[in-house]
mmCIF file of C-alpha atoms in Angstrom:
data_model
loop_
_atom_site.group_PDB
_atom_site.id
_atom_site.type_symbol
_atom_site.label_atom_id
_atom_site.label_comp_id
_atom_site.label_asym_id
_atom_site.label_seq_id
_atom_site.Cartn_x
_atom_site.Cartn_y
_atom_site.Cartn_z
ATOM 1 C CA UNK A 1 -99.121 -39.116 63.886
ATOM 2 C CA UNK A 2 -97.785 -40.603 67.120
ATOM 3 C CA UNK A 3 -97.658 -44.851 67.259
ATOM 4 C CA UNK A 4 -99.875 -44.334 70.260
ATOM 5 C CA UNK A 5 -102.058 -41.725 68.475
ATOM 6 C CA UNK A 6 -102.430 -44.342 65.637
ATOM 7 C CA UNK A 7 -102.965 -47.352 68.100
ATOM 8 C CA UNK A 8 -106.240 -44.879 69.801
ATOM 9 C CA UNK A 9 -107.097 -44.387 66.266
ATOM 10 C CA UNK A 10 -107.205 -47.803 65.516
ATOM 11 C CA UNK A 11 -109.435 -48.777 69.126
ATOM 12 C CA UNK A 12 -112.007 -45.867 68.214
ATOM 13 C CA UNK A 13 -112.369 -47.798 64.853
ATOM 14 C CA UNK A 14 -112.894 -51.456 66.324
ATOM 15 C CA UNK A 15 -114.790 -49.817 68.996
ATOM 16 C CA UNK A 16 -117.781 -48.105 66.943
ATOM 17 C CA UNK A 17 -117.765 -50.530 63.994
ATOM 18 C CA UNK A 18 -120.131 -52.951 65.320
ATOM 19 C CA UNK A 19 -123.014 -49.816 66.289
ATOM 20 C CA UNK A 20 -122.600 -48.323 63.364
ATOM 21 C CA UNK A 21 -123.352 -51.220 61.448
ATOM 22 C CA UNK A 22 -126.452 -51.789 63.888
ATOM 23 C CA UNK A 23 -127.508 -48.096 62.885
ATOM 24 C CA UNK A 24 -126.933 -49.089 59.188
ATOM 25 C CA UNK A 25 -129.324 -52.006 59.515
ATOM 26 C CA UNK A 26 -131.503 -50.109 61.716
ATOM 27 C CA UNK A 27 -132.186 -47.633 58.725
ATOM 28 C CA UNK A 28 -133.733 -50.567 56.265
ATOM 29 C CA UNK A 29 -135.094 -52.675 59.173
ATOM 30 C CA UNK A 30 -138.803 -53.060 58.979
ATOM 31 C CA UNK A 31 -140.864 -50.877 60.516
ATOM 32 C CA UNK A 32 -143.795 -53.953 61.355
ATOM 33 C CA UNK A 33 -143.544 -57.673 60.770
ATOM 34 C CA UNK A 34 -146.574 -58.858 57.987
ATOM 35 C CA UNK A 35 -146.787 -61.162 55.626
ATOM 36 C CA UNK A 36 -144.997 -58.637 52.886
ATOM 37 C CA UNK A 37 -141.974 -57.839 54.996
ATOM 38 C CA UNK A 38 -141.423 -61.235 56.716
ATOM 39 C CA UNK A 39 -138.584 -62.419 54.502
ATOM 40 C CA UNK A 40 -136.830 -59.784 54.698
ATOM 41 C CA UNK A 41 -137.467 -59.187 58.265
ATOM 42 C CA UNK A 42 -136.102 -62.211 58.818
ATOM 43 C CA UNK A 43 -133.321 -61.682 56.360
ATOM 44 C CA UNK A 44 -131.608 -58.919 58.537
ATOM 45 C CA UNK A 45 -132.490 -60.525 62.335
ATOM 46 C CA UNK A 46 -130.290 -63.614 60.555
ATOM 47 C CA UNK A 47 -127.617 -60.407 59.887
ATOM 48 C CA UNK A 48 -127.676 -58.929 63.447
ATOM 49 C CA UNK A 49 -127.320 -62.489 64.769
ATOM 50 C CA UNK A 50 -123.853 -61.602 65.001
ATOM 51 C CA UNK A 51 -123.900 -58.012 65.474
ATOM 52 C CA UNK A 52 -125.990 -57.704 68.800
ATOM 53 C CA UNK A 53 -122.661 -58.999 71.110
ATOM 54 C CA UNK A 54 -119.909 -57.589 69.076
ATOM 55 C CA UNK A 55 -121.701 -54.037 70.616
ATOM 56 C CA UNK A 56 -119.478 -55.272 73.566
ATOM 57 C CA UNK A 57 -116.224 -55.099 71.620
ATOM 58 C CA UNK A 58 -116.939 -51.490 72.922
ATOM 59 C CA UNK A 59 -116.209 -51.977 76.461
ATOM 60 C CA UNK A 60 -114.068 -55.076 76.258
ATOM 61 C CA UNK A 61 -111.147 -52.916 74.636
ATOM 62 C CA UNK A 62 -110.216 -50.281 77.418
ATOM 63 C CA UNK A 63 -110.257 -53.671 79.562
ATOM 64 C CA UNK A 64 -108.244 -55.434 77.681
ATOM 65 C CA UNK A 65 -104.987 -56.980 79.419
ATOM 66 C CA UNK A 66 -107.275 -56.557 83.082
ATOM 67 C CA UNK A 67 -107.882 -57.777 85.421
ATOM 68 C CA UNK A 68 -105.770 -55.732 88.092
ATOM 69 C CA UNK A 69 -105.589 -56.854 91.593
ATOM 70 C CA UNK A 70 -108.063 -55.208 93.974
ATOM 71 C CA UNK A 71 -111.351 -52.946 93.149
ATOM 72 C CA UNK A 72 -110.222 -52.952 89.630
ATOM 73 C CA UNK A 73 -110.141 -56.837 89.027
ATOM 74 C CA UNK A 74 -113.857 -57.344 90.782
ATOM 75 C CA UNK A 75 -115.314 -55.115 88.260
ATOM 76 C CA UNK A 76 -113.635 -55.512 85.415
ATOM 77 C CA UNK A 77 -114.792 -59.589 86.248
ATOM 78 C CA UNK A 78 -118.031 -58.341 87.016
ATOM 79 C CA UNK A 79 -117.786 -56.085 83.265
ATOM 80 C CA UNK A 80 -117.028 -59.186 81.342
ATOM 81 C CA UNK A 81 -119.883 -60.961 82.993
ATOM 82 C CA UNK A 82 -122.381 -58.611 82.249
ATOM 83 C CA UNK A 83 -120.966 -58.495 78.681
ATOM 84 C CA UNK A 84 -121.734 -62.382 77.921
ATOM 85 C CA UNK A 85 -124.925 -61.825 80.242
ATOM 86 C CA UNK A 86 -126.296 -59.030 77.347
ATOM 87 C CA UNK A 87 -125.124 -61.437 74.720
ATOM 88 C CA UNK A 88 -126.306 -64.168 75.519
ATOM 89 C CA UNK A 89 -129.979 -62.725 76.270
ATOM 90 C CA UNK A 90 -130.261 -59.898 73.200
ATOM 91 C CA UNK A 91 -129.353 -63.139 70.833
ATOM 92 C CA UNK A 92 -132.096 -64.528 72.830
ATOM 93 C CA UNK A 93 -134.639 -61.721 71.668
ATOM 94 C CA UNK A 94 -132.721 -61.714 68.376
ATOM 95 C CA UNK A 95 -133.419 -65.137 67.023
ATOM 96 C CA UNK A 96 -137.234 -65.616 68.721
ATOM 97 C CA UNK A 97 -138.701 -62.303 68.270
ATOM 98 C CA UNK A 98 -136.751 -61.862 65.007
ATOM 99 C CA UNK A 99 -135.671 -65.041 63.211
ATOM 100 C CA UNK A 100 -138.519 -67.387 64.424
ATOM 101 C CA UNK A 101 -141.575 -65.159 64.259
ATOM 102 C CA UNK A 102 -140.325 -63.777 60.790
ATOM 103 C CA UNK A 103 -139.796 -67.153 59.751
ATOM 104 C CA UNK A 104 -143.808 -68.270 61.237
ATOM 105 C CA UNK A 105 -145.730 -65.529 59.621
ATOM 106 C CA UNK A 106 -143.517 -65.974 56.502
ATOM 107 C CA UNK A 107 -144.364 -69.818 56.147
ATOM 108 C CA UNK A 108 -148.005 -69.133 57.630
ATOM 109 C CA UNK A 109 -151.138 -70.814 55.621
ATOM 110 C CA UNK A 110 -152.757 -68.197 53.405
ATOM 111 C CA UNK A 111 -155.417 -66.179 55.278
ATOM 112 C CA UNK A 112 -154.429 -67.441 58.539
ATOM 113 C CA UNK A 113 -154.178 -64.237 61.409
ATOM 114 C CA UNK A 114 -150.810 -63.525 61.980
ATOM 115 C CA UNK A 115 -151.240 -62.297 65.600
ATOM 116 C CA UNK A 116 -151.503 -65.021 67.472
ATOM 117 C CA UNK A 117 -148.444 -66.574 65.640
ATOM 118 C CA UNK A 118 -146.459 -63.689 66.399
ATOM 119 C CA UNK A 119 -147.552 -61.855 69.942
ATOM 120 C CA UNK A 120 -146.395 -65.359 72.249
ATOM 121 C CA UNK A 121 -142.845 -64.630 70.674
ATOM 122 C CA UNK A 122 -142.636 -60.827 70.667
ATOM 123 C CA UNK A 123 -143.374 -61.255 74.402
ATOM 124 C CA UNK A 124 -140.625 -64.251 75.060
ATOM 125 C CA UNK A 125 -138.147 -62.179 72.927
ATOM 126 C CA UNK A 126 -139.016 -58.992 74.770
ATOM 127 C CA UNK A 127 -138.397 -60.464 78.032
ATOM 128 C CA UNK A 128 -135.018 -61.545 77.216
ATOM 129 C CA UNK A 129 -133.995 -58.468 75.500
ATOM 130 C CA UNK A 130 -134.867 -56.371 78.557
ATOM 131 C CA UNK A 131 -132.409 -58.843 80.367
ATOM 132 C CA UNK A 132 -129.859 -58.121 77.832
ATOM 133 C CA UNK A 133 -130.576 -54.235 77.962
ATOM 134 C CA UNK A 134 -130.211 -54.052 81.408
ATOM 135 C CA UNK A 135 -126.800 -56.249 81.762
ATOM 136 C CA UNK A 136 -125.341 -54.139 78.799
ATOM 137 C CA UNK A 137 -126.077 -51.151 81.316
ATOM 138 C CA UNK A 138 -124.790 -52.905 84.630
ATOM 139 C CA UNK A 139 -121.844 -53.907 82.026
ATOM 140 C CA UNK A 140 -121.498 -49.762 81.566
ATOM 141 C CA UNK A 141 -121.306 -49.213 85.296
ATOM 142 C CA UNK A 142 -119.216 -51.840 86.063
ATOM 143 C CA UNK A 143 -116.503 -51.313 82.958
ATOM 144 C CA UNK A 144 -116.328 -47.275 84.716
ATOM 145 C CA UNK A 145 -115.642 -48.663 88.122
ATOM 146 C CA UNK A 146 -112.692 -51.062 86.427
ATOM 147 C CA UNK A 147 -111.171 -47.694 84.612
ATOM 148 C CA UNK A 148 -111.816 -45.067 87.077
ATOM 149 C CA UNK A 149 -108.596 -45.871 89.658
ATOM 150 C CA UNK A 150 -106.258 -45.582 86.407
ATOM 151 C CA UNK A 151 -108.020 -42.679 84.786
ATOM 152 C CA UNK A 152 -110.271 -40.700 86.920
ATOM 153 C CA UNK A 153 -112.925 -38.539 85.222
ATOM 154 C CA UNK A 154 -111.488 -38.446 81.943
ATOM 155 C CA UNK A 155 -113.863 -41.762 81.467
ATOM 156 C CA UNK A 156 -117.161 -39.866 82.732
ATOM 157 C CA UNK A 157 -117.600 -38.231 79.412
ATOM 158 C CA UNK A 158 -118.159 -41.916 77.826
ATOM 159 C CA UNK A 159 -119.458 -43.310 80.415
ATOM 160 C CA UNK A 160 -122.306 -41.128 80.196
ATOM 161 C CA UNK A 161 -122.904 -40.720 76.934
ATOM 162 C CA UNK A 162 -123.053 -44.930 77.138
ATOM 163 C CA UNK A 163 -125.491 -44.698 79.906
ATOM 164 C CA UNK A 164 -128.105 -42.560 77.970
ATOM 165 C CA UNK A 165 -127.527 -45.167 74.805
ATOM 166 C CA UNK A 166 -128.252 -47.877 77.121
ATOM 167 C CA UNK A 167 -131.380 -46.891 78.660
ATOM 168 C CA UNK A 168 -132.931 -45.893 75.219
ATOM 169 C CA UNK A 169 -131.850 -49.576 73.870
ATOM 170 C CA UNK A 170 -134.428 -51.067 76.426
ATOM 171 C CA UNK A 171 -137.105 -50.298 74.592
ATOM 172 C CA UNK A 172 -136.135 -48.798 70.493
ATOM 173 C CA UNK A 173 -134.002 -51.857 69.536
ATOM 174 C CA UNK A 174 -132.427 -50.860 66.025
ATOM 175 C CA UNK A 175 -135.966 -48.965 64.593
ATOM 176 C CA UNK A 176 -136.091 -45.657 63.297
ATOM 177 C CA UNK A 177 -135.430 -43.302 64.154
ATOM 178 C CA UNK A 178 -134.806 -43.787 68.091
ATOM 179 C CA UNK A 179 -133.004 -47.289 68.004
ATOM 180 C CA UNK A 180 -130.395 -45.910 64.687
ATOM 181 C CA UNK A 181 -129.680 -42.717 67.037
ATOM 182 C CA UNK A 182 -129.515 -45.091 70.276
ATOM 183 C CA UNK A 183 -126.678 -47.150 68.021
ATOM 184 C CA UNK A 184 -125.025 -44.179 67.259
ATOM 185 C CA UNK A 185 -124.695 -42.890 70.548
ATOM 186 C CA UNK A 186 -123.005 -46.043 71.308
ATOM 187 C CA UNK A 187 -120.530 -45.619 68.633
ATOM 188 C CA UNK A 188 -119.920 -41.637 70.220
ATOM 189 C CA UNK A 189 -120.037 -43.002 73.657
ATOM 190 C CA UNK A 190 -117.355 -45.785 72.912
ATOM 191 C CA UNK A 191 -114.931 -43.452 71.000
ATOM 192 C CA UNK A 192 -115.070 -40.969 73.932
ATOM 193 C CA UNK A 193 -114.326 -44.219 76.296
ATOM 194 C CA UNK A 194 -111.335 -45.553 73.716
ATOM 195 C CA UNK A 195 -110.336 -41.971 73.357
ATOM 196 C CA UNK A 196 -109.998 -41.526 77.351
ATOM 197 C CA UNK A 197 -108.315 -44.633 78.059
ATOM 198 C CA UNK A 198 -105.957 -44.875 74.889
ATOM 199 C CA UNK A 199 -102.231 -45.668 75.001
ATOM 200 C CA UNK A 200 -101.703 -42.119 74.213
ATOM 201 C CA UNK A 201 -103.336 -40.575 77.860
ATOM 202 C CA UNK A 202 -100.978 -41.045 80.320
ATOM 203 C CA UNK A 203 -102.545 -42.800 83.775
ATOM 204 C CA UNK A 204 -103.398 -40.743 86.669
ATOM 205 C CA UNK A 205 -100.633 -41.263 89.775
ATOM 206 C CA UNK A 206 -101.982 -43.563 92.089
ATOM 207 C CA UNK A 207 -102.383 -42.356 95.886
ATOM 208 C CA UNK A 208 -99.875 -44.612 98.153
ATOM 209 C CA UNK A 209 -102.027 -46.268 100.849
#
C-alpha cells in the first residue's frame, strides 16, 4: 500500500468513527423515556454529549489546511460555520431533551405524571435540534462548494449520499431503526467524501482565467 493510499485509509477511519459510534448507541438507545428507562436514558444522552459534533470531523477533514483564496475560502468559512452552528444547537437538544428530562422523570415524586415534566423539554430540545439538522445540511452544501473547484464531480457521490443522511437526521435522531441507518449513511457518505478528496486523487487542472 501506497503512503497516500494509507494516509486515505487513515481519513476514511477518523471520518466514520464518530457515526458509527452514534449507530452503536442508537441500537441500545431507548425506544421511550418512563420512569423504568430514565437512568439509562440519561446514561447514554450523557455519552453522545460528545459524540453529536465530532459527526463534523466528517467534513472538517477534506477541508483541512483551507481556506483557499476566492469561491473556495467563502465556503469553506461558511462550512466551518455551519459545523459549530450544528454543534452547538444538537448539544442543545442533546442535554435538554436528553440529559435534563431523563434526569426530571428519573428524580420525579412517585405517582406524579410524567408528561407534563417531559413534553415543555422535548419541544425546547426539538427546536434546537432542527436548527442543528438543518446547519449540518447547509454545512453539506457548503463543504461541496469548498471541494468542487479542486475536484469536480468525483465529490457528488458523497455529497449525496450526505444529503439523504442529513435530511433523515431532522427528524429519527439515533432511534431504531431509521436514526442507526441515518448514522450509517453518514459514515458511507463521509468515506465516499475522504475517499474522493484523499491525498491519493490527483486535483483536477484548473481553467486559467
Amino acid at each position: 500500500m501506497t503512503a497516500s493510499l494509507m494516509t486515505t485509509s487513515i481519513r476514511i477511519a477518523l471520518v466514520t468513527a464518530a457515526p458509527l459510534a452514534l449507530a452503536a448507541v442508537g441500537l441500545v438507545h431507548p425506544h421511550g423515556l418512563s420512569r423504568s428507562t430514565a437512568a439509562d436514558w440519561t446514561d447514554l444522552h450523557i455519552l453522545l454529549l460528545p459524540l453529536f459534533p465530532l459527526l463534523t470531523i466528517g467534513l472538517l477533514v477534506p477541508l483541512w489546511h483551507r481556506p483557499r483564496p476566492g469561491i473556495e475560502g467563502v465556503a469553506t468559512v461558511a462550512a466551518w460555520a455551519g459545523a459549530f452552528v450544528y454543534a452547538a444547537f444538537y448539544t442543545g437538544l442533546d442535554a435538554i431533551a436528553g440529559i435534563a428530562a431523563g434526569t426530571a422523570v428519573e428524580h420525579a415524586a412517585a405517582g406524579a405524571d410524567t408528561g407534563p415534566l417531559k413534553r415543555p423539554l422535548y419541544e425546547v430540545g426539538e427546536s434546537l435540534g432542527h436548527v442543528g439538522a438543518y446547519a449540518l445540511i447547509c454545512t453539506v452544501v457548503a463543504a461541496t462548494a469548498a471541494l468542487w473547484p479542486r475536484h469536480g464531480a468525483r465529490v457528488l457521490p458523497g455529497t449525496a449520499v450526505l444529503l439523504v443522511a442529513g435530511w433523515s437526521f431532522v427528524d429519527s435522531h439515533v432511534f431504531w431503526p431509521r436514526g442507526v441507518w441515518t448514522m450509517c449513511l453518514f459514515a458511507l457518505g463521509f468515506a465516499l467524501l475522504a475517499w474522493a478528496t484523499g491525498p491519493h486523487r490527483r486535483p483536477r487542472a484548473r481553467t486559467a482565467g
